[in-house]
CSV table of C-alpha atoms and ligand atoms in Angstrom, one decimal:
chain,number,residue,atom,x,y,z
A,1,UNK,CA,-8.8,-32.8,-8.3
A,2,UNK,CA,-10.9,-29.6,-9.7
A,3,UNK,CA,-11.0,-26.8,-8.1
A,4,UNK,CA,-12.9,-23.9,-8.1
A,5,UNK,CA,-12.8,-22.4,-11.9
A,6,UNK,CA,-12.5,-19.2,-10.8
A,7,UNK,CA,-9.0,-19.8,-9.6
A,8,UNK,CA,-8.0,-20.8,-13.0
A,9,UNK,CA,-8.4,-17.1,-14.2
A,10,UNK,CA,-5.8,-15.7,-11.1
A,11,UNK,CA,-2.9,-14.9,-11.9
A,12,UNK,CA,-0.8,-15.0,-8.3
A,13,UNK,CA,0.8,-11.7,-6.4
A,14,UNK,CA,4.3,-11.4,-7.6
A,15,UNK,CA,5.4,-10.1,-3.9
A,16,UNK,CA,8.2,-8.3,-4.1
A,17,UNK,CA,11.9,-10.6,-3.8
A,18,UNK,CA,13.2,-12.0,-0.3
A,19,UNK,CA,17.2,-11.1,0.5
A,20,UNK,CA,16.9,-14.8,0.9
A,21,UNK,CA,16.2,-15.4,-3.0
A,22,UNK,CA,19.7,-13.1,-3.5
A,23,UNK,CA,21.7,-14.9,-1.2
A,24,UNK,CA,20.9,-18.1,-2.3
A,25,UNK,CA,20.8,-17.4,-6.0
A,26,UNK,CA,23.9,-15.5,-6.4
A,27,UNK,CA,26.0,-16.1,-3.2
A,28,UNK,CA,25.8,-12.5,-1.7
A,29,UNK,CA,26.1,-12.3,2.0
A,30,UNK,CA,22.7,-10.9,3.6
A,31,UNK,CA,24.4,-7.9,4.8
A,32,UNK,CA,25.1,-6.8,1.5
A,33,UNK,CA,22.0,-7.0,-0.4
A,34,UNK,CA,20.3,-4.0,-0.7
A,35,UNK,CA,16.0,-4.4,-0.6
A,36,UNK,CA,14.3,-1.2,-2.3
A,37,UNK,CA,11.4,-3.4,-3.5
A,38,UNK,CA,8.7,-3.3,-1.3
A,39,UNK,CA,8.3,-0.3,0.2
A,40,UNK,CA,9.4,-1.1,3.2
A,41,UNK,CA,10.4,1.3,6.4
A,42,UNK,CA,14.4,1.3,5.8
A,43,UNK,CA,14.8,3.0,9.3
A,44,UNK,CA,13.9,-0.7,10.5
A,45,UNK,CA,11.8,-1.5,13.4
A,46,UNK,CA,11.1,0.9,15.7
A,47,UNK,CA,13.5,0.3,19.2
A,48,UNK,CA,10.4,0.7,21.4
A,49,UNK,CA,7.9,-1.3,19.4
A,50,UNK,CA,11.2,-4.4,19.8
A,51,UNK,CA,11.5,-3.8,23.3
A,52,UNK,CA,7.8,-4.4,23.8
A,53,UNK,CA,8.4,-7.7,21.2
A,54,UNK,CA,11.1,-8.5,23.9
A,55,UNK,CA,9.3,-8.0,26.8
A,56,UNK,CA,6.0,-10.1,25.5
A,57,UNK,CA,8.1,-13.2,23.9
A,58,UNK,CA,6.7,-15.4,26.5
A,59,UNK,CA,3.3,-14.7,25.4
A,60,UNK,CA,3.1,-16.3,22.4
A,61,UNK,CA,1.1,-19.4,23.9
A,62,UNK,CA,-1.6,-17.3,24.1
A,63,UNK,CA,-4.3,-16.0,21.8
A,64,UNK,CA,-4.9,-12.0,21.3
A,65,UNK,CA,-8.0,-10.2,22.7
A,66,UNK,CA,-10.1,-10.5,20.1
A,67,UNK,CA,-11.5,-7.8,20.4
A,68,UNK,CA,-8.1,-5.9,19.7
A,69,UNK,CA,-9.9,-3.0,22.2
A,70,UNK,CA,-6.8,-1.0,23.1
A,71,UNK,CA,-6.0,-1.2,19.2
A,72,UNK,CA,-9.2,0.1,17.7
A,73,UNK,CA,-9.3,2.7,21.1
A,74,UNK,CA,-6.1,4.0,19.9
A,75,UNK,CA,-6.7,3.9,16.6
A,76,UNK,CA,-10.5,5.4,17.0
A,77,UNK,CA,-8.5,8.1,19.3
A,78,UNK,CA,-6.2,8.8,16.7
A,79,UNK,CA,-9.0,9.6,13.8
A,80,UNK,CA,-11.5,10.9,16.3
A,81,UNK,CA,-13.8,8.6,15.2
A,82,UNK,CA,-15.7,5.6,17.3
A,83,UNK,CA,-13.9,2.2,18.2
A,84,UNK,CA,-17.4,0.4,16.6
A,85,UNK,CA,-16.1,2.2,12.9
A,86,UNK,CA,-12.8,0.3,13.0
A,87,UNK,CA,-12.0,-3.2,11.9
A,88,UNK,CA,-8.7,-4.8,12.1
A,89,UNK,CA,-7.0,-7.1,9.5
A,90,UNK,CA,-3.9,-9.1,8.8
A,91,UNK,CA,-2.6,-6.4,6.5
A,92,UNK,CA,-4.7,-3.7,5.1
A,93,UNK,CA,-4.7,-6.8,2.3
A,94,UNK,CA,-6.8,-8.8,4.7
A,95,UNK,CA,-9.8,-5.9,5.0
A,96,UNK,CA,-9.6,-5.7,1.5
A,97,UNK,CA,-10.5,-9.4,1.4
A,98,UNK,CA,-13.0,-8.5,4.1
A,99,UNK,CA,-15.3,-6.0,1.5
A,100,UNK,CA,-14.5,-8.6,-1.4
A,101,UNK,CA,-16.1,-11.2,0.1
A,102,UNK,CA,-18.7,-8.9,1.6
A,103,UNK,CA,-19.9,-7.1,-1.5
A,104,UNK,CA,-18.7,-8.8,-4.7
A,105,UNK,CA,-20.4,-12.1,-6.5
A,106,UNK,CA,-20.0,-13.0,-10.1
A,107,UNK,CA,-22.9,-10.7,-11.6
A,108,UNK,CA,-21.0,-7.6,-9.8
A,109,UNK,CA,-18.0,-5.5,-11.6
A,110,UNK,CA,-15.2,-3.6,-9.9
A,111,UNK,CA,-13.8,-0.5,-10.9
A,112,UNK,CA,-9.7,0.9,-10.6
A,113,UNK,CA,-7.2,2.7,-12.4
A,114,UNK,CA,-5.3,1.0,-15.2
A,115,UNK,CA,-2.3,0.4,-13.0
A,116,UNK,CA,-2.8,-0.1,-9.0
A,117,UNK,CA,-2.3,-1.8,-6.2
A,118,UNK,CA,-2.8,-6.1,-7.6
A,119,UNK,CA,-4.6,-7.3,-4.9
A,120,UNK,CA,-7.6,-5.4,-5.4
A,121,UNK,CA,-8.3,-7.7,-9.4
A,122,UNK,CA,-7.2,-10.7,-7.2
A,123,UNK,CA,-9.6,-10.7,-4.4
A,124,UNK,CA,-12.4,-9.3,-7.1
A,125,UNK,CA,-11.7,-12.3,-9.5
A,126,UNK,CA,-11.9,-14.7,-6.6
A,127,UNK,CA,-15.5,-13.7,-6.3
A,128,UNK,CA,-16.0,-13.9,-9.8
A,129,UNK,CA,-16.7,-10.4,-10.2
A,130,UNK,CA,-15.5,-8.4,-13.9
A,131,UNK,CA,-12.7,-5.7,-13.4
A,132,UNK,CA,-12.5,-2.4,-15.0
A,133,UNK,CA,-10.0,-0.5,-15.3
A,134,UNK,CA,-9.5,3.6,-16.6
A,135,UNK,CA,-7.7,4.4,-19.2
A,136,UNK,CA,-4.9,6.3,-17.7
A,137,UNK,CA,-2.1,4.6,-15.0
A,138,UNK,CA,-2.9,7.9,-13.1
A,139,UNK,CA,-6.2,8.5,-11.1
A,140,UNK,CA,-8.4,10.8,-13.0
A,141,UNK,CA,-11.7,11.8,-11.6
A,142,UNK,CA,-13.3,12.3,-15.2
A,143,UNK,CA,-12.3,9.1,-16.1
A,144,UNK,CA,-13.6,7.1,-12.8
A,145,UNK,CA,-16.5,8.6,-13.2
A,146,UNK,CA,-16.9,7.9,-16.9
A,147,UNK,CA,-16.1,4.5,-16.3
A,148,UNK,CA,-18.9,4.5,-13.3
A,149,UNK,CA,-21.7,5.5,-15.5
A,150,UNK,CA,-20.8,3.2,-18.3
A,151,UNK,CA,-20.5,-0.1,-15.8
A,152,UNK,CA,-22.2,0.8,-13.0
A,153,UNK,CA,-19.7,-1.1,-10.3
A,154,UNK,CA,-20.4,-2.4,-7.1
A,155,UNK,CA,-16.9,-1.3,-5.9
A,156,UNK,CA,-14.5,1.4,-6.9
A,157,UNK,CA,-11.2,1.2,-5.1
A,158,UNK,CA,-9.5,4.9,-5.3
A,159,UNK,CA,-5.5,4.1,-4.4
A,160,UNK,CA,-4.3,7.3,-2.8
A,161,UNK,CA,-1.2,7.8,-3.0
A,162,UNK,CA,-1.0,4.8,-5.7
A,163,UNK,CA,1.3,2.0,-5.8
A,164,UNK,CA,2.7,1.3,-7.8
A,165,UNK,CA,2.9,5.1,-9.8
A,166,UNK,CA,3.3,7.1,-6.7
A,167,UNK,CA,1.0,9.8,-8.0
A,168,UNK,CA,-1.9,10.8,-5.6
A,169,UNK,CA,-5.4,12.6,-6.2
A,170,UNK,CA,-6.7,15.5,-3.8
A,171,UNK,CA,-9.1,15.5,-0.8
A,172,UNK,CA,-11.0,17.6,-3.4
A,173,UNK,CA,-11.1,15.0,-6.3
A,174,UNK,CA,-11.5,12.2,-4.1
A,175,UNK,CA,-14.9,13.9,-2.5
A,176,UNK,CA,-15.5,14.4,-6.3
A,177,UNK,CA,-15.9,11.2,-7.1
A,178,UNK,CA,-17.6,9.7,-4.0
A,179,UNK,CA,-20.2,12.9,-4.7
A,180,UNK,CA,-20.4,11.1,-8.6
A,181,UNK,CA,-21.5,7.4,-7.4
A,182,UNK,CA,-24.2,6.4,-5.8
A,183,UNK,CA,-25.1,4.6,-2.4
A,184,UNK,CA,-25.2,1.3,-3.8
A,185,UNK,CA,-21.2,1.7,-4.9
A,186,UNK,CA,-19.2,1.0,-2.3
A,187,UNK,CA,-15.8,3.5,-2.6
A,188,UNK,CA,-12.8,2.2,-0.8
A,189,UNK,CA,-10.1,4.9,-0.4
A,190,UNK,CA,-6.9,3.2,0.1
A,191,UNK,CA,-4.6,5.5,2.3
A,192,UNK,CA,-1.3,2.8,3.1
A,193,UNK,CA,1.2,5.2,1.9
A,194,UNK,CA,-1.5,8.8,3.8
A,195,UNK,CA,1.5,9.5,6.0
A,196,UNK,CA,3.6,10.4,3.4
A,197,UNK,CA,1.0,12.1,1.0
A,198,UNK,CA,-0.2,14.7,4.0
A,199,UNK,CA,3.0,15.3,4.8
A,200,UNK,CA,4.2,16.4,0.8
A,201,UNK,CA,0.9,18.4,0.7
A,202,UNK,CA,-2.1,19.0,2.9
A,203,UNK,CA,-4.2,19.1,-0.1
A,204,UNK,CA,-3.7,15.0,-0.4
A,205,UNK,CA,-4.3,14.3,3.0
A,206,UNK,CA,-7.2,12.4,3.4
A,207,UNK,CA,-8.7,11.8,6.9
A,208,UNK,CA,-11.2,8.9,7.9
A,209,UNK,CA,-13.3,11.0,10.0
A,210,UNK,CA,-14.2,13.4,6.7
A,211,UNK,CA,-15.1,10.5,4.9
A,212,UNK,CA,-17.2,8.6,7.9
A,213,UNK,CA,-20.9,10.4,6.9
A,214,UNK,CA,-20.7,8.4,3.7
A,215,UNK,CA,-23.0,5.2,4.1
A,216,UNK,CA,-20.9,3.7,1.0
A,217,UNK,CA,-17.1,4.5,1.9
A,218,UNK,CA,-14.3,2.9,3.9
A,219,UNK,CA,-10.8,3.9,4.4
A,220,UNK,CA,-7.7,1.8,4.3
A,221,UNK,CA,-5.0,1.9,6.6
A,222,UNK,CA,-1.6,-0.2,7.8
A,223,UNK,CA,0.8,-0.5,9.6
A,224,UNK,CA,3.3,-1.9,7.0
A,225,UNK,CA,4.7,1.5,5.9
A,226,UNK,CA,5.5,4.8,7.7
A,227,UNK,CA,5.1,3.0,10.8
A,228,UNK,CA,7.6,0.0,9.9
A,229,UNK,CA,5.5,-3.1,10.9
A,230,UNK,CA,5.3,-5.1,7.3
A,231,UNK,CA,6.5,-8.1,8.9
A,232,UNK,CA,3.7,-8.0,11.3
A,233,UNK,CA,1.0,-7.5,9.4
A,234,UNK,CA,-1.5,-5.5,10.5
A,235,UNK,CA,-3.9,-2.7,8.7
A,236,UNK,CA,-7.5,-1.6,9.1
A,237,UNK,CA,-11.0,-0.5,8.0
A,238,UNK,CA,-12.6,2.8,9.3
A,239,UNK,CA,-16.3,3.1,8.2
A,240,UNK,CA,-19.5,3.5,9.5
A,241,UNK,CA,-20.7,1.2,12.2
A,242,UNK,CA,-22.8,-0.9,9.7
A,243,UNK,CA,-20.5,-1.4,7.3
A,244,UNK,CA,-18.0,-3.0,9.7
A,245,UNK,CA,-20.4,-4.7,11.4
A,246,UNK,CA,-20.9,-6.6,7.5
A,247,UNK,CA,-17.1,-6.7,7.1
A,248,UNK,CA,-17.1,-8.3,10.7
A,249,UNK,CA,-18.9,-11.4,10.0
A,250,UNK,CA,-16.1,-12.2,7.8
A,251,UNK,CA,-13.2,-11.9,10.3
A,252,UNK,CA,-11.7,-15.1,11.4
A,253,UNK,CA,-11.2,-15.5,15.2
A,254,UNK,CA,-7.5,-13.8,16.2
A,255,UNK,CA,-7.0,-12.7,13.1
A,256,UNK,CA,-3.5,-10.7,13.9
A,257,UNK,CA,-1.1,-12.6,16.1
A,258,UNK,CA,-0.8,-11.5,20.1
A,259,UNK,CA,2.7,-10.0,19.5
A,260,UNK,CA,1.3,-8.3,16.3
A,261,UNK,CA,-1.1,-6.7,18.1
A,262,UNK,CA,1.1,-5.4,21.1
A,263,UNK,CA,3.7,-3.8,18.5
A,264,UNK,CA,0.6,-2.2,16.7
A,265,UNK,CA,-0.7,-0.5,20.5
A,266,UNK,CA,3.0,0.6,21.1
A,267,UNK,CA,3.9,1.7,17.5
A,268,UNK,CA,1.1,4.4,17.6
A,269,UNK,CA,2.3,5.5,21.3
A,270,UNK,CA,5.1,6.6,19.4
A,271,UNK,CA,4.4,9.4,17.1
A,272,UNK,CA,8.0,10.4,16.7
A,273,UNK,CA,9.1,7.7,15.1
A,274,UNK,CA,6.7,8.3,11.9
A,275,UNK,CA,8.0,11.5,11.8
A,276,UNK,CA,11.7,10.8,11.7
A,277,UNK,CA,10.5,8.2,8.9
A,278,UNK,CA,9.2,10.6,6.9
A,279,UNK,CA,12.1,13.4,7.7
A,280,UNK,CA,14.5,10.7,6.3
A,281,UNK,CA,12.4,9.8,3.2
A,282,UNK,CA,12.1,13.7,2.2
A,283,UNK,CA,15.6,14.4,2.3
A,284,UNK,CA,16.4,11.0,0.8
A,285,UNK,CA,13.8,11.3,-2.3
A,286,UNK,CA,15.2,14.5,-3.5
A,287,UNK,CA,18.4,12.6,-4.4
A,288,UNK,CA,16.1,10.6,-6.3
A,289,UNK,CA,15.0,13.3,-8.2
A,290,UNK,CA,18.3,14.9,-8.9
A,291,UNK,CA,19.4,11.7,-9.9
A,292,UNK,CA,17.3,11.3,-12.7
A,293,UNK,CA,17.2,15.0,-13.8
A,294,UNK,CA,20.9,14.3,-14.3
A,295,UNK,CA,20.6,10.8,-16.1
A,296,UNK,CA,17.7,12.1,-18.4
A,297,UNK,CA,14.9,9.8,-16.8
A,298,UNK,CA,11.8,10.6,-16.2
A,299,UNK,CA,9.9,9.8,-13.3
A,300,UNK,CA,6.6,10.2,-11.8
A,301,UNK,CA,6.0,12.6,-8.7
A,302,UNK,CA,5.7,10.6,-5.8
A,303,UNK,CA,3.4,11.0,-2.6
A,304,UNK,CA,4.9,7.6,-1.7
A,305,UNK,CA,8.1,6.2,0.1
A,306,UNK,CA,9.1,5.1,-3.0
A,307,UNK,CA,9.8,6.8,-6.7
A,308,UNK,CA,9.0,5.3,-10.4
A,309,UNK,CA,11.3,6.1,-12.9
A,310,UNK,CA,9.8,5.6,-16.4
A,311,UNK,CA,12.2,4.7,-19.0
A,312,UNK,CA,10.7,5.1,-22.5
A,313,UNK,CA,12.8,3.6,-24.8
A,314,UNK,CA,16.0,4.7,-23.2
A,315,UNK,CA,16.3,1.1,-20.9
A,316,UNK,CA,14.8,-2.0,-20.5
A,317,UNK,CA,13.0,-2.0,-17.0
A,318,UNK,CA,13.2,-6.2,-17.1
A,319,UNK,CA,17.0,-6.2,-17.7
A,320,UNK,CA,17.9,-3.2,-15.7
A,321,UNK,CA,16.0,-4.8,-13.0
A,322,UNK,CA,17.6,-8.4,-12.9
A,323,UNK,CA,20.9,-6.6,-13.9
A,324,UNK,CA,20.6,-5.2,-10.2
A,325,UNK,CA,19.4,-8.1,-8.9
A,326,UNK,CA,22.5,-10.0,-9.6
A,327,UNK,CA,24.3,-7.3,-7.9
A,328,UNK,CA,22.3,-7.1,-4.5
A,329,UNK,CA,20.3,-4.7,-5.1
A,330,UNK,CA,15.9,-5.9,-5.1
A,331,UNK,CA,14.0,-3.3,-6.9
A,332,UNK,CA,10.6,-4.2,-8.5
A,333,UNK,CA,10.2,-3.8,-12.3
A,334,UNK,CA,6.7,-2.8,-13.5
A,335,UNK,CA,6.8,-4.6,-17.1
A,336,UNK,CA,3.9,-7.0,-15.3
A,337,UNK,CA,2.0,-3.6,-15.1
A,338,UNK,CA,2.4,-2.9,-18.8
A,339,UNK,CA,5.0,-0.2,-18.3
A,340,UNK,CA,8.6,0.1,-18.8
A,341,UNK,CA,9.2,0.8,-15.6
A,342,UNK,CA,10.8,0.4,-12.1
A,343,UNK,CA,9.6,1.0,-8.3
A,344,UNK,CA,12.3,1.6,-6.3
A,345,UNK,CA,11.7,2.1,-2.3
A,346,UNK,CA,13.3,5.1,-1.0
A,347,UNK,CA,15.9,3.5,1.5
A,348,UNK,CA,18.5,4.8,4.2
A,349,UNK,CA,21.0,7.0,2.5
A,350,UNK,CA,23.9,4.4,2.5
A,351,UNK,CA,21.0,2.1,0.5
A,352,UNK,CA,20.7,4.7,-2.1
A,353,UNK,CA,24.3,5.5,-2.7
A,354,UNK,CA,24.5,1.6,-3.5
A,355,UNK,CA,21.5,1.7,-5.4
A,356,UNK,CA,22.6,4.7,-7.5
A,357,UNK,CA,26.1,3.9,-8.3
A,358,UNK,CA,24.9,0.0,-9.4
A,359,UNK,CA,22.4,2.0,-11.5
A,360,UNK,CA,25.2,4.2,-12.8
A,361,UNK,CA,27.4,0.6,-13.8
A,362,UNK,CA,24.4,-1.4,-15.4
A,363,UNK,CA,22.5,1.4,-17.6
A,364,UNK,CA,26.0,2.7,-19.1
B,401,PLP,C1,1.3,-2.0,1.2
B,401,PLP,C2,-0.1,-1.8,0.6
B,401,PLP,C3,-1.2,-2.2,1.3
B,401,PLP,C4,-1.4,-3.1,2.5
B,401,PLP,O1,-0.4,-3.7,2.9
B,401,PLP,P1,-0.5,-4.6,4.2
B,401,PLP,O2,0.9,-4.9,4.5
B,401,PLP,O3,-1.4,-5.8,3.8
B,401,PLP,O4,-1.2,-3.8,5.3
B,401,PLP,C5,-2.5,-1.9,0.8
B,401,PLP,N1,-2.6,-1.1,-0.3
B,401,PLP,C6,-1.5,-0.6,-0.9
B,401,PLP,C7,-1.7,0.2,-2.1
B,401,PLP,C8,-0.2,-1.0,-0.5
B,401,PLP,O5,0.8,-0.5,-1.2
């Protein structure tokens, strides 16, 4: 049966590996394998966000508000902003789909840096839409906006911090280039690793309330990172009310499960737990750091809670990569990205020894 030809130019998300894939493959016990690979919170779940899992188990029968009220009140709360500019979706990923649908068609082009976040060509291509890309892996605000008067794009997704590079651009640079486009450009600022970013340097923070007063820009958050939740995906949209309004005819009924949304509500009563996330990660990346000062690899500065060490032509990021894998250890190699490279998510400090003296065995 035929399906839709656009489909036949998508090439699927290569989501980072499962500890199942390791355990089965090559017979290590779960407890062992070590998973730096998707950027996950390696401080775990947070204890009062699993008590409130506990507490709600026998609520599963029944569907969430769907108006997620006390979420998008906390969340509007949290960014000073109005509950009516907030839009909740399975993921970040799911928003994102949200403004695809929303804005893009086949006569429409999309705009991002050469190496980002691959969900943003996959929900462009499933509209048909052409992508763009700048020339450097890096954001550069000379070269998006280059690349904006040549194509003229209907969206331009800025990733900062980036994933998969790590790097970030400033609150300056970012205004910068939502100053360059204009209205009829929609500019989605993609903040999923923020937490981390403000807290290396205030000049990268980037708050949804500054960027609110622009008709043709929406911020990005989730849940998935600093605040541990990947598992129960949930992210969100702030924008002005009109533009969620559009992005809200495109939400499906209960589109985050019941105990999803409870974990969301209590994971942002508990600010502390971010912080000790990110108090871990900073002392944790250093090591990263020093370890590749004193192995000769380079790596890019990260605003992320993970690091990408570029390997020239000293390693092979494919075979370093399954080397590890055979050994436990679930990094993600960036060769799909066109770099010889690898991501590695900063984990617990016991996760990193593992990782570094593996590292140490299979590069020597
Ligand atoms: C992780 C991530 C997201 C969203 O993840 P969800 O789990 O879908 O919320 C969005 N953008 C980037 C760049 C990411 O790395």
């Amino acid at each position: 049966m035929e399906a839709n030809s656009l489909l036949d130019k998508i090439k699927n998300y290569e989501a980072g590996k499962p500890i199942e894939l390791v355990v089965r493959e090559f017979g290590i016990a779960p407890e062992d394998v070590v998973k730096l690979a998707s950027n996950e919170n390696p401080i775990g779940t947070n204890p009062s966000v699993q008590r409130a899992i506990a507490q709600n188990a026998d609520k599963a029968h029944l569907y969430p508000d769907d108006s997620m009220y006390e979420l998008k009140e906390s969340l509007a709360s949290k960014y000073e902003v109005d509950d009516e500019q907030v839009i909740i979706g399975a993921g970040s990923d799911q928003v994102l789909e949200f403004i695809s649908r929303a804005f893009l068609s086949a006569d429409s082009s999309v705009l991002m840096s050469q190496v980002t976040f691959a969900m943003y060509e996959i929900y462009a291509k499933q509209m048909g839409a052409t992508i763009h890309r700048t020339p450097s892996y890096e954001h550069k605000v000379d070269e998006f906006l280059a690349k904006y008067r040549e194509y003229k794009p209907k969206v331009i997704y800025i990733c900062t911090p980036n994933n998969p590079t790590g790097d970030a651009i400033s609150r300056d640079e970012v205004f910068e280039i939502i100053q360059g486009v204009d209205e009829q450009t929609l500019v989605v600022v993609d903040g999923a690793y923020m937490e981390y970013a403000s807290a290396k340097d205030e000049k990268y923070h980037i708050s949804p309330k500054d960027l609110i007063e622009f008709p043709n820009v929406i911020y990005l958050g989730t849940f998935s990172k600093a605040y541990g939740l990947g598992g129960m995906r949930v992210g969100y949209g702030v924008a002005n009310r009109e533009m969620i309004a559009t992005l809200g005819k495109l939400r499906p009924p209960f589109n985050i499960t019941t105990l999803s949304l409870l974990s969301a509500i209590e994971a942002l009563k508990d600010d502390e737990f971010v912080r000790e996330s990110i108090s871990l990660h900073k002392e944790q990346i250093k090591r990263y750091e020093k370890f590749a000062d004193e192995n000769g690899i380079e790596y890019i500065d990260s605003y992320t809670n993970f690091i990408t060490y570029l390997f020239g032509d000293r390693y092979n990021s494919t075979e370093v990569a399954n080397d590890l894998l055979r050994r436990g250890i679930i990094i993600r190699d960036l060769a799909s990205y066109g770099m010889n490279a690898i991501r590695v998510t900063v984990g617990t400090a016991e996760q990193n020894d593992k990782f570094f003296a593996n590292f140490r065995e299979v590069s020597s």
